[in-house]
Amino acid sequence: MTEKLYTRPDLTLTLDEDGVIQKVVTAESLAREPLDQWRGRRWGETIEPAIGNAVLKKIEDGRSRGDPSCFEVRQRFPSGLELPMEYTTFSFGKGGFIAIGRNLEAISELRARLQLAQEARERDYWKMREIETRYRTLFDATTEAVALVNVSDLKVIEANFRAARNLYLSPGEPFLPQLSDRDRRALAELFEKARAQGRAPGIVIQPTPSAGLWSLRASLMNAENGPVFICQLTPLREPDHSGDQKGVSFASLIERLPEGFVVVDRDGLVRAANGAFLDLVQVGAETAVTDRKLTRWLSSPGVDANVVMSLIRKHGDLRRFQTRIDGELGQSTLVEITAAGDDAEQPNYFGLLIRDVSHAARPGTAETSEDLSFEPLDDRTLEAIVRMSTEVIERKAIQQALDQCDGNRTAAARQLGLSRQSLHAKLKRYGLERK
């Protein structure tokens, strides 16, 4: 029951067992009302409309059981004034009962004001959503590298695609950690001016040893979680390697590869992709795949993107791994994946070379995602190849058993010849607990 906090009541009526008013006590707000006229009258005659059967039943039940009852009515006063009142009645047994009334007019007005405030808040919320959508569109569409930096610890809160790709900025990491001492002092002065004046003149820095010279501008913005710096970085000139034989444009080479190539981070989000990969997933622009999960297109049970990254973490790389990749328009292509991480111990990024092998499928052979074959031996040890293959097959068998048993783990364990505890351990190992 919702608790009601009462101060002094506005009206107290003492009634006999027939509902006839015997005594009236009022607060100062009703002191001018000639309420002595009510004595000897039935309480129901003073209420507009008269007390209904439901209210009478409440009063009667409260009188017979000794429990208080509570209800709202519209009280008519001798002067003609009508007020919404909330009454709580307490029974005295055969001696009658008492009714304590509270004026709800102020509460009704407060409710109306709260309703208006709620409507205004909802309008403001949708305006903020619209502004946020526009900000997000501009944030992602700008050709500049843009990052939001926390004022307190100078860590990146958010970075757009160009800042992540060209300057390796990512949320939660320090802002431009590879600066020289001179550039770091210039950056500190820039932030100090932005903190004091709201914005600061641009400076020229070299964000990384290989990034060349960039112009950096900073301004201060108040956000929901505190003030942040908006940092805009623009290269002073694009690198020109035309006269340098060693200046190889890797981005150009990867873009021209006839095989699909995609870079994903440790969360499975696509960070970069070439045109051949876009053709495989049937999208027209790189921005349509950036910051989206690779599992959207590589999602077959037992051979999805999470399995690929797990195998790379465990074995260092992955070679000629066959699966299917699904396009946005419904096309499913048999592919072969060769992949590696950027670090042998703890990779943060994974590069996947995805080759279309559907044309090389043998006649009469079913091209399904269940052909989880590896090229014989590669240069691995036999033990490593067997372990990799076993993990993929075991994961797929568990997923199929769960699908056949409609997610019933006990039935799936029985079908696989495992105990429920063993199945639970394998589900946790292969990341299938939430599926």
Short mmCIF file of C-alpha atoms in Angstrom, two decimals, residues 5-433:
data_model
loop_
_atom_site.label_atom_id
_atom_site.label_comp_id
_atom_site.label_asym_id
_atom_site.label_seq_id
_atom_site.Cartn_x
_atom_site.Cartn_y
_atom_site.Cartn_z
CA LEU A 5 1.98 11.59 4.50
CA TYR A 6 -0.65 13.68 6.29
CA THR A 7 -0.24 17.00 8.00
CA ARG A 8 -3.18 18.59 9.78
CA PRO A 9 -6.53 17.48 8.23
CA ASP A 10 -8.73 20.08 6.53
CA LEU A 11 -12.00 18.63 7.82
CA THR A 12 -12.92 16.15 10.56
CA LEU A 13 -16.47 14.81 10.85
CA THR A 14 -17.87 12.80 13.74
CA LEU A 15 -20.85 10.68 12.62
CA ASP A 16 -23.21 8.27 14.29
CA GLU A 17 -23.78 4.75 13.05
CA ASP A 18 -26.46 6.00 10.60
CA GLY A 19 -24.04 8.46 8.94
CA VAL A 20 -25.58 11.56 10.57
CA ILE A 21 -23.08 14.35 11.27
CA GLN A 22 -22.69 15.03 15.00
CA LYS A 23 -19.63 17.29 15.09
CA VAL A 24 -17.50 19.23 12.61
CA VAL A 25 -13.91 20.45 13.08
CA THR A 26 -12.25 22.45 10.30
CA ALA A 27 -8.83 23.86 9.49
CA GLU A 28 -8.25 27.61 9.07
CA SER A 29 -8.71 27.35 5.30
CA LEU A 30 -12.39 26.43 5.82
CA ALA A 31 -13.03 28.46 8.95
CA ARG A 32 -15.42 30.87 7.18
CA GLU A 33 -17.74 28.09 6.08
CA PRO A 34 -20.94 27.85 8.27
CA LEU A 35 -20.49 24.13 8.85
CA ASP A 36 -22.68 24.11 11.98
CA GLN A 37 -25.53 23.76 9.48
CA TRP A 38 -24.39 20.20 8.82
CA ARG A 39 -25.14 18.95 12.31
CA GLY A 40 -28.07 16.58 12.23
CA ARG A 41 -27.83 16.06 8.47
CA ARG A 42 -26.79 12.87 6.73
CA TRP A 43 -23.28 13.06 5.42
CA GLY A 44 -24.34 11.82 1.96
CA GLU A 45 -26.54 14.90 1.50
CA THR A 46 -23.48 17.18 1.59
CA ILE A 47 -21.61 15.34 -1.14
CA GLU A 48 -22.02 15.99 -4.87
CA PRO A 49 -22.97 13.57 -6.22
CA ALA A 50 -24.29 11.68 -3.23
CA ILE A 51 -22.23 8.82 -1.84
CA GLY A 52 -22.56 5.87 -4.18
CA ASN A 53 -23.18 2.26 -3.26
CA ALA A 54 -19.49 1.41 -3.62
CA VAL A 55 -18.51 4.07 -1.08
CA LEU A 56 -21.32 3.07 1.25
CA LYS A 57 -20.12 -0.54 1.05
CA LYS A 58 -16.58 0.58 1.95
CA ILE A 59 -17.88 2.48 4.95
CA GLU A 60 -20.07 -0.44 6.01
CA ASP A 61 -17.22 -2.95 5.65
CA GLY A 62 -14.91 -0.69 7.64
CA ARG A 63 -17.53 -0.29 10.34
CA SER A 64 -18.19 -4.02 10.66
CA ARG A 65 -14.55 -5.13 10.46
CA GLY A 66 -13.04 -2.22 12.33
CA ASP A 67 -10.65 -1.44 9.43
CA PRO A 68 -10.25 2.09 8.08
CA SER A 69 -11.49 2.83 4.56
CA CYS A 70 -10.28 5.49 2.15
CA PHE A 71 -12.04 7.08 -0.84
CA GLU A 72 -12.34 10.33 -2.80
CA VAL A 73 -15.51 12.40 -3.21
CA ARG A 74 -16.51 15.90 -4.24
CA GLN A 75 -17.59 17.78 -1.11
CA ARG A 76 -20.20 20.54 -1.37
CA PHE A 77 -20.03 23.27 1.31
CA PRO A 78 -22.87 25.56 2.53
CA SER A 79 -21.41 28.58 0.67
CA GLY A 80 -21.65 26.68 -2.64
CA LEU A 81 -17.95 25.87 -2.76
CA GLU A 82 -17.12 22.39 -4.05
CA LEU A 83 -13.75 20.76 -3.38
CA PRO A 84 -12.28 17.34 -4.19
CA MET A 85 -11.75 15.65 -0.82
CA GLU A 86 -10.10 12.44 0.25
CA TYR A 87 -11.66 10.88 3.35
CA THR A 88 -10.32 8.22 5.65
CA THR A 89 -12.89 6.70 8.02
CA PHE A 90 -12.29 4.98 11.32
CA SER A 91 -15.03 2.96 13.02
CA PHE A 92 -16.04 3.30 16.67
CA GLY A 93 -18.16 0.16 16.51
CA LYS A 94 -21.81 0.77 17.39
CA GLY A 95 -20.90 4.26 18.53
CA GLY A 96 -20.47 5.53 14.99
CA PHE A 97 -17.33 6.55 13.12
CA ILE A 98 -15.08 9.48 12.31
CA ALA A 99 -14.16 10.78 8.82
CA ILE A 100 -10.93 12.71 8.33
CA GLY A 101 -10.86 14.73 5.11
CA ARG A 102 -8.03 16.30 3.16
CA ASN A 103 -8.42 18.89 0.41
CA LEU A 104 -7.13 17.46 -2.88
CA GLU A 105 -7.37 20.71 -4.82
CA ALA A 106 -3.70 21.56 -4.30
CA ILE A 107 -2.72 17.99 -5.15
CA SER A 108 -4.84 18.10 -8.32
CA GLU A 109 -3.12 21.31 -9.34
CA LEU A 110 0.26 19.74 -8.57
CA ARG A 111 -0.63 16.70 -10.66
CA ALA A 112 -1.57 18.95 -13.57
CA ARG A 113 1.72 20.83 -13.24
CA LEU A 114 3.63 17.57 -13.07
CA GLN A 115 1.86 16.38 -16.21
CA LEU A 116 2.81 19.57 -18.04
CA ALA A 117 6.39 19.23 -16.78
CA GLN A 118 6.49 15.62 -17.98
CA GLU A 119 5.24 16.61 -21.42
CA ALA A 120 7.83 19.40 -21.61
CA ARG A 121 10.53 16.98 -20.54
CA GLU A 122 9.51 14.52 -23.26
CA ARG A 123 9.63 17.29 -25.86
CA ASP A 124 13.11 18.27 -24.65
CA TYR A 125 14.16 14.63 -24.76
CA TRP A 126 13.17 14.23 -28.40
CA LYS A 127 14.85 17.53 -29.26
CA MET A 128 18.03 16.22 -27.63
CA ARG A 129 17.71 12.97 -29.57
CA GLU A 130 17.40 14.94 -32.80
CA ILE A 131 20.45 17.05 -31.90
CA GLU A 132 22.37 13.90 -30.96
CA THR A 133 21.47 12.27 -34.29
CA ARG A 134 22.69 15.30 -36.20
CA TYR A 135 25.86 15.44 -34.10
CA ARG A 136 26.48 11.74 -34.71
CA THR A 137 26.01 12.17 -38.47
CA LEU A 138 28.43 15.10 -38.59
CA PHE A 139 30.86 13.33 -36.26
CA ASP A 140 31.07 10.30 -38.55
CA ALA A 141 30.83 12.12 -41.87
CA THR A 142 33.53 14.75 -41.37
CA THR A 143 36.80 14.23 -43.21
CA GLU A 144 38.74 15.48 -40.18
CA ALA A 145 39.94 13.27 -37.37
CA VAL A 146 37.77 14.18 -34.37
CA ALA A 147 38.04 12.93 -30.78
CA LEU A 148 36.29 13.72 -27.51
CA VAL A 149 38.79 13.84 -24.64
CA ASN A 150 38.00 13.74 -20.92
CA VAL A 151 39.17 16.94 -19.22
CA SER A 152 40.06 15.22 -15.95
CA ASP A 153 42.35 12.41 -17.17
CA LEU A 154 42.91 13.31 -20.88
CA LYS A 155 41.67 9.93 -22.05
CA VAL A 156 39.69 9.44 -25.24
CA ILE A 157 35.95 9.18 -24.74
CA GLU A 158 35.07 8.75 -28.39
CA ALA A 159 36.85 8.94 -31.74
CA ASN A 160 35.49 8.97 -35.28
CA PHE A 161 36.60 6.61 -38.02
CA ARG A 162 39.48 8.71 -39.35
CA ALA A 163 40.89 9.36 -35.86
CA ALA A 164 40.78 5.62 -35.12
CA ARG A 165 42.28 4.57 -38.47
CA ASN A 166 44.98 7.23 -38.95
CA LEU A 167 45.92 8.11 -35.38
CA TYR A 168 44.99 4.86 -33.58
CA LEU A 169 42.75 6.66 -31.07
CA SER A 170 40.31 4.44 -29.20
CA PRO A 171 37.96 4.99 -26.24
CA GLY A 172 39.55 4.61 -22.82
CA GLU A 173 43.11 5.08 -24.11
CA PRO A 174 45.35 8.15 -23.49
CA PHE A 175 45.08 10.92 -26.07
CA LEU A 176 48.12 10.95 -28.41
CA PRO A 177 50.51 9.00 -26.14
CA GLN A 178 53.38 9.04 -28.69
CA LEU A 179 53.95 12.81 -28.72
CA SER A 180 57.44 14.18 -28.31
CA ASP A 181 58.23 16.21 -25.18
CA ARG A 182 58.01 19.47 -27.12
CA ASP A 183 54.63 18.60 -28.65
CA ARG A 184 53.35 17.37 -25.27
CA ARG A 185 54.15 20.74 -23.68
CA ALA A 186 52.38 22.51 -26.56
CA LEU A 187 49.36 20.23 -26.09
CA ALA A 188 49.24 20.99 -22.35
CA GLU A 189 49.26 24.76 -23.09
CA LEU A 190 46.52 24.26 -25.69
CA PHE A 191 44.26 22.45 -23.21
CA GLU A 192 44.95 25.07 -20.54
CA LYS A 193 43.83 27.85 -22.87
CA ALA A 194 40.77 25.88 -23.96
CA ARG A 195 39.86 25.27 -20.31
CA ALA A 196 40.16 28.97 -19.48
CA GLN A 197 38.68 30.53 -22.64
CA GLY A 198 36.46 27.79 -24.09
CA ARG A 199 38.58 27.41 -27.22
CA ALA A 200 42.22 27.84 -28.20
CA PRO A 201 44.20 28.67 -31.38
CA GLY A 202 45.42 25.64 -33.32
CA ILE A 203 48.89 24.18 -32.96
CA VAL A 204 51.00 21.96 -35.21
CA ILE A 205 52.11 18.60 -33.81
CA GLN A 206 53.31 15.21 -34.99
CA PRO A 207 50.80 12.74 -33.42
CA THR A 208 52.91 9.65 -34.14
CA PRO A 209 56.44 9.21 -35.49
CA SER A 210 55.05 8.16 -38.89
CA ALA A 211 51.99 10.45 -39.10
CA GLY A 212 53.60 13.62 -40.43
CA LEU A 213 52.52 17.07 -39.26
CA TRP A 214 48.91 17.69 -38.20
CA SER A 215 47.01 20.79 -37.16
CA LEU A 216 45.20 20.40 -33.81
CA ARG A 217 42.35 22.60 -32.56
CA ALA A 218 40.58 22.17 -29.24
CA SER A 219 37.44 23.59 -27.67
CA LEU A 220 35.63 22.94 -24.39
CA MET A 221 32.13 21.46 -24.27
CA ASN A 222 29.92 20.63 -21.30
CA ALA A 223 28.63 17.06 -21.56
CA GLU A 224 26.32 14.99 -19.39
CA ASN A 225 29.20 13.43 -17.45
CA GLY A 226 31.29 16.59 -17.20
CA PRO A 227 33.34 18.86 -19.46
CA VAL A 228 35.17 17.38 -22.46
CA PHE A 229 37.62 18.68 -25.05
CA ILE A 230 36.59 18.45 -28.71
CA CYS A 231 39.84 17.87 -30.59
CA GLN A 232 39.93 18.31 -34.37
CA LEU A 233 43.04 17.10 -36.20
CA THR A 234 43.82 17.78 -39.87
CA PRO A 235 46.96 16.69 -41.75
CA LEU A 236 48.88 19.63 -43.15
CA ARG A 237 49.62 17.62 -46.28
CA GLU A 238 49.04 14.10 -47.45
CA PRO A 239 52.20 11.97 -47.53
CA ASP A 240 53.81 11.92 -50.97
CA HIS A 241 55.91 8.85 -51.65
CA SER A 242 56.17 9.24 -55.42
CA GLY A 243 59.93 9.81 -55.33
CA ASP A 244 60.64 7.25 -52.62
CA GLN A 245 60.73 3.61 -53.61
CA LYS A 246 60.36 2.57 -49.97
CA GLY A 247 57.21 4.67 -49.51
CA VAL A 248 54.76 1.86 -50.21
CA SER A 249 51.07 2.75 -49.85
CA PHE A 250 49.79 -0.32 -48.06
CA ALA A 251 46.24 1.07 -48.01
CA SER A 252 46.27 1.29 -51.82
CA LEU A 253 47.67 -2.22 -52.17
CA ILE A 254 45.06 -3.71 -49.83
CA GLU A 255 42.26 -1.86 -51.60
CA ARG A 256 43.36 -3.32 -54.95
CA LEU A 257 43.54 -6.90 -53.66
CA PRO A 258 41.19 -9.21 -55.59
CA GLU A 259 40.43 -11.05 -52.31
CA GLY A 260 38.38 -9.64 -49.47
CA PHE A 261 40.34 -8.08 -46.61
CA VAL A 262 38.88 -6.79 -43.36
CA VAL A 263 40.36 -5.54 -40.07
CA VAL A 264 38.37 -6.09 -36.85
CA ASP A 265 39.15 -5.15 -33.26
CA ARG A 266 39.04 -7.46 -30.25
CA ASP A 267 35.30 -6.75 -29.83
CA GLY A 268 34.62 -8.02 -33.36
CA LEU A 269 33.88 -4.54 -34.77
CA VAL A 270 34.97 -3.85 -38.35
CA ARG A 271 37.57 -1.08 -38.50
CA ALA A 272 38.56 -1.20 -42.18
CA ALA A 273 37.61 -3.20 -45.26
CA ASN A 274 38.57 -3.26 -48.94
CA GLY A 275 36.28 -3.29 -51.97
CA ALA A 276 36.41 -7.07 -52.46
CA PHE A 277 35.05 -7.60 -48.94
CA LEU A 278 32.26 -5.07 -49.61
CA ASP A 279 31.32 -7.09 -52.70
CA LEU A 280 31.17 -10.31 -50.64
CA VAL A 281 28.79 -8.76 -48.08
CA GLN A 282 26.86 -6.86 -50.79
CA VAL A 283 27.22 -3.28 -49.55
CA GLY A 284 28.30 -0.25 -51.51
CA ALA A 285 30.47 1.77 -49.13
CA GLU A 286 33.01 1.14 -46.38
CA THR A 287 31.05 3.33 -43.96
CA ALA A 288 28.19 0.80 -44.15
CA VAL A 289 30.35 -1.88 -42.48
CA THR A 290 32.56 0.24 -40.21
CA ASP A 291 31.85 -0.16 -36.48
CA ARG A 292 29.50 -3.10 -37.10
CA LYS A 293 30.01 -6.65 -35.83
CA LEU A 294 31.65 -9.03 -38.28
CA THR A 295 29.26 -11.70 -36.98
CA ARG A 296 26.53 -9.93 -39.01
CA TRP A 297 27.98 -11.57 -42.13
CA LEU A 298 30.08 -14.38 -40.65
CA SER A 299 27.63 -16.03 -38.26
CA SER A 300 27.28 -19.76 -38.98
CA PRO A 301 27.12 -21.80 -35.71
CA GLY A 302 30.55 -23.16 -34.86
CA VAL A 303 32.37 -21.14 -37.52
CA ASP A 304 31.44 -17.54 -36.79
CA ALA A 305 33.77 -14.55 -36.36
CA ASN A 306 34.14 -15.17 -32.61
CA VAL A 307 35.51 -18.67 -33.30
CA VAL A 308 37.96 -17.29 -35.86
CA MET A 309 39.33 -14.73 -33.38
CA SER A 310 39.45 -17.34 -30.61
CA LEU A 311 41.54 -19.65 -32.80
CA ILE A 312 43.89 -16.81 -33.72
CA ARG A 313 44.41 -15.95 -30.04
CA LYS A 314 45.15 -19.59 -29.25
CA HIS A 315 47.34 -20.51 -32.24
CA GLY A 316 48.75 -17.18 -33.44
CA ASP A 317 47.14 -17.33 -36.88
CA LEU A 318 44.59 -19.16 -38.99
CA ARG A 319 45.01 -20.68 -42.45
CA ARG A 320 42.55 -21.82 -45.11
CA PHE A 321 39.59 -21.99 -42.79
CA GLN A 322 36.42 -22.69 -44.80
CA THR A 323 33.01 -21.27 -43.94
CA ARG A 324 30.25 -19.18 -45.50
CA ILE A 325 29.77 -15.45 -45.56
CA ASP A 326 26.27 -14.00 -45.92
CA GLY A 327 25.57 -10.85 -47.93
CA GLU A 328 23.04 -8.11 -47.14
CA LEU A 329 20.95 -9.11 -50.18
CA GLY A 330 20.72 -12.80 -49.26
CA GLN A 331 23.73 -14.14 -51.17
CA SER A 332 25.71 -16.83 -49.32
CA THR A 333 29.28 -17.47 -50.50
CA LEU A 334 31.64 -20.29 -49.63
CA VAL A 335 34.91 -18.66 -48.53
CA GLU A 336 38.33 -19.56 -47.20
CA ILE A 337 39.81 -17.41 -44.42
CA THR A 338 43.47 -16.80 -43.65
CA ALA A 339 43.97 -14.50 -40.66
CA ALA A 340 46.41 -13.21 -38.05
CA GLY A 341 46.47 -10.77 -35.15
CA ASP A 342 48.62 -7.66 -34.74
CA ASP A 343 50.33 -9.23 -31.73
CA ALA A 344 51.23 -12.86 -31.14
CA GLU A 345 50.41 -12.79 -27.40
CA GLN A 346 47.50 -10.37 -26.95
CA PRO A 347 46.19 -9.14 -30.31
CA ASN A 348 44.01 -6.03 -30.34
CA TYR A 349 43.28 -6.15 -34.06
CA PHE A 350 42.76 -9.04 -36.48
CA GLY A 351 43.35 -8.99 -40.24
CA LEU A 352 41.25 -11.48 -42.23
CA LEU A 353 41.97 -12.34 -45.87
CA ILE A 354 38.71 -13.81 -47.21
CA ARG A 355 38.89 -15.72 -50.49
CA ASP A 356 35.85 -16.74 -52.52
CA VAL A 357 36.21 -20.48 -53.21
CA SER A 358 32.67 -21.21 -54.38
CA HIS A 359 33.88 -21.52 -57.98
CA ALA A 360 36.43 -24.15 -56.88
CA ALA A 361 33.86 -26.44 -55.21
CA ARG A 362 33.89 -29.92 -56.70
CA PRO A 363 30.87 -30.96 -58.79
CA GLY A 364 28.32 -32.90 -56.79
CA THR A 365 29.69 -31.72 -53.43
CA ALA A 366 27.30 -29.91 -51.11
CA GLU A 367 28.58 -26.41 -50.44
CA THR A 368 27.53 -25.95 -46.86
CA SER A 369 29.10 -24.35 -43.84
CA GLU A 370 29.63 -27.83 -42.47
CA ASP A 371 32.63 -28.39 -44.80
CA LEU A 372 34.98 -27.20 -42.10
CA SER A 373 38.15 -28.50 -43.77
CA PHE A 374 41.71 -27.26 -43.49
CA GLU A 375 44.35 -27.60 -46.16
CA PRO A 376 46.29 -30.76 -45.23
CA LEU A 377 48.91 -30.07 -42.57
CA ASP A 378 50.03 -26.57 -43.73
CA ASP A 379 53.21 -25.99 -41.77
CA ARG A 380 51.66 -26.81 -38.38
CA THR A 381 52.30 -29.81 -36.28
CA LEU A 382 49.79 -32.60 -36.59
CA GLU A 383 48.79 -32.09 -32.95
CA ALA A 384 47.93 -28.42 -33.57
CA ILE A 385 45.85 -29.21 -36.65
CA VAL A 386 43.91 -31.97 -34.86
CA ARG A 387 43.24 -29.74 -31.86
CA MET A 388 41.98 -26.88 -34.03
CA SER A 389 39.72 -29.13 -36.08
CA THR A 390 38.38 -30.87 -32.97
CA GLU A 391 37.42 -27.57 -31.32
CA VAL A 392 35.49 -26.40 -34.39
CA ILE A 393 33.66 -29.72 -34.83
CA GLU A 394 32.88 -30.02 -31.11
CA ARG A 395 31.46 -26.51 -30.97
CA LYS A 396 29.24 -27.13 -33.99
CA ALA A 397 28.01 -30.47 -32.60
CA ILE A 398 27.02 -28.80 -29.33
CA GLN A 399 25.20 -26.02 -31.18
CA GLN A 400 23.29 -28.51 -33.34
CA ALA A 401 22.30 -30.59 -30.29
CA LEU A 402 20.97 -27.47 -28.54
CA ASP A 403 19.02 -26.48 -31.67
CA GLN A 404 17.50 -29.97 -31.98
CA CYS A 405 16.51 -29.96 -28.28
CA ASP A 406 15.08 -26.41 -28.42
CA GLY A 407 17.72 -25.17 -25.99
CA ASN A 408 17.06 -27.88 -23.38
CA ARG A 409 20.53 -28.46 -21.97
CA THR A 410 19.65 -31.65 -20.12
CA ALA A 411 18.32 -33.26 -23.31
CA ALA A 412 21.27 -31.94 -25.34
CA ALA A 413 23.75 -33.37 -22.81
CA ARG A 414 22.00 -36.73 -22.97
CA GLN A 415 22.10 -36.70 -26.78
CA LEU A 416 25.83 -35.87 -26.76
CA GLY A 417 26.62 -38.45 -24.11
CA LEU A 418 27.83 -35.80 -21.66
CA SER A 419 26.93 -34.94 -18.11
CA ARG A 420 25.11 -31.64 -17.63
CA GLN A 421 28.16 -30.26 -15.80
CA SER A 422 30.46 -31.18 -18.70
CA LEU A 423 28.09 -29.57 -21.20
CA HIS A 424 27.94 -26.40 -19.09
CA ALA A 425 31.75 -26.21 -19.03
CA LYS A 426 31.93 -26.59 -22.82
CA LEU A 427 29.21 -23.97 -23.34
CA LYS A 428 31.24 -21.54 -21.25
CA ARG A 429 34.44 -22.45 -23.09
CA TYR A 430 32.95 -21.85 -26.55
CA GLY A 431 30.92 -18.78 -25.59
CA LEU A 432 27.54 -20.46 -26.17
CA GLU A 433 26.02 -19.78 -22.75
#
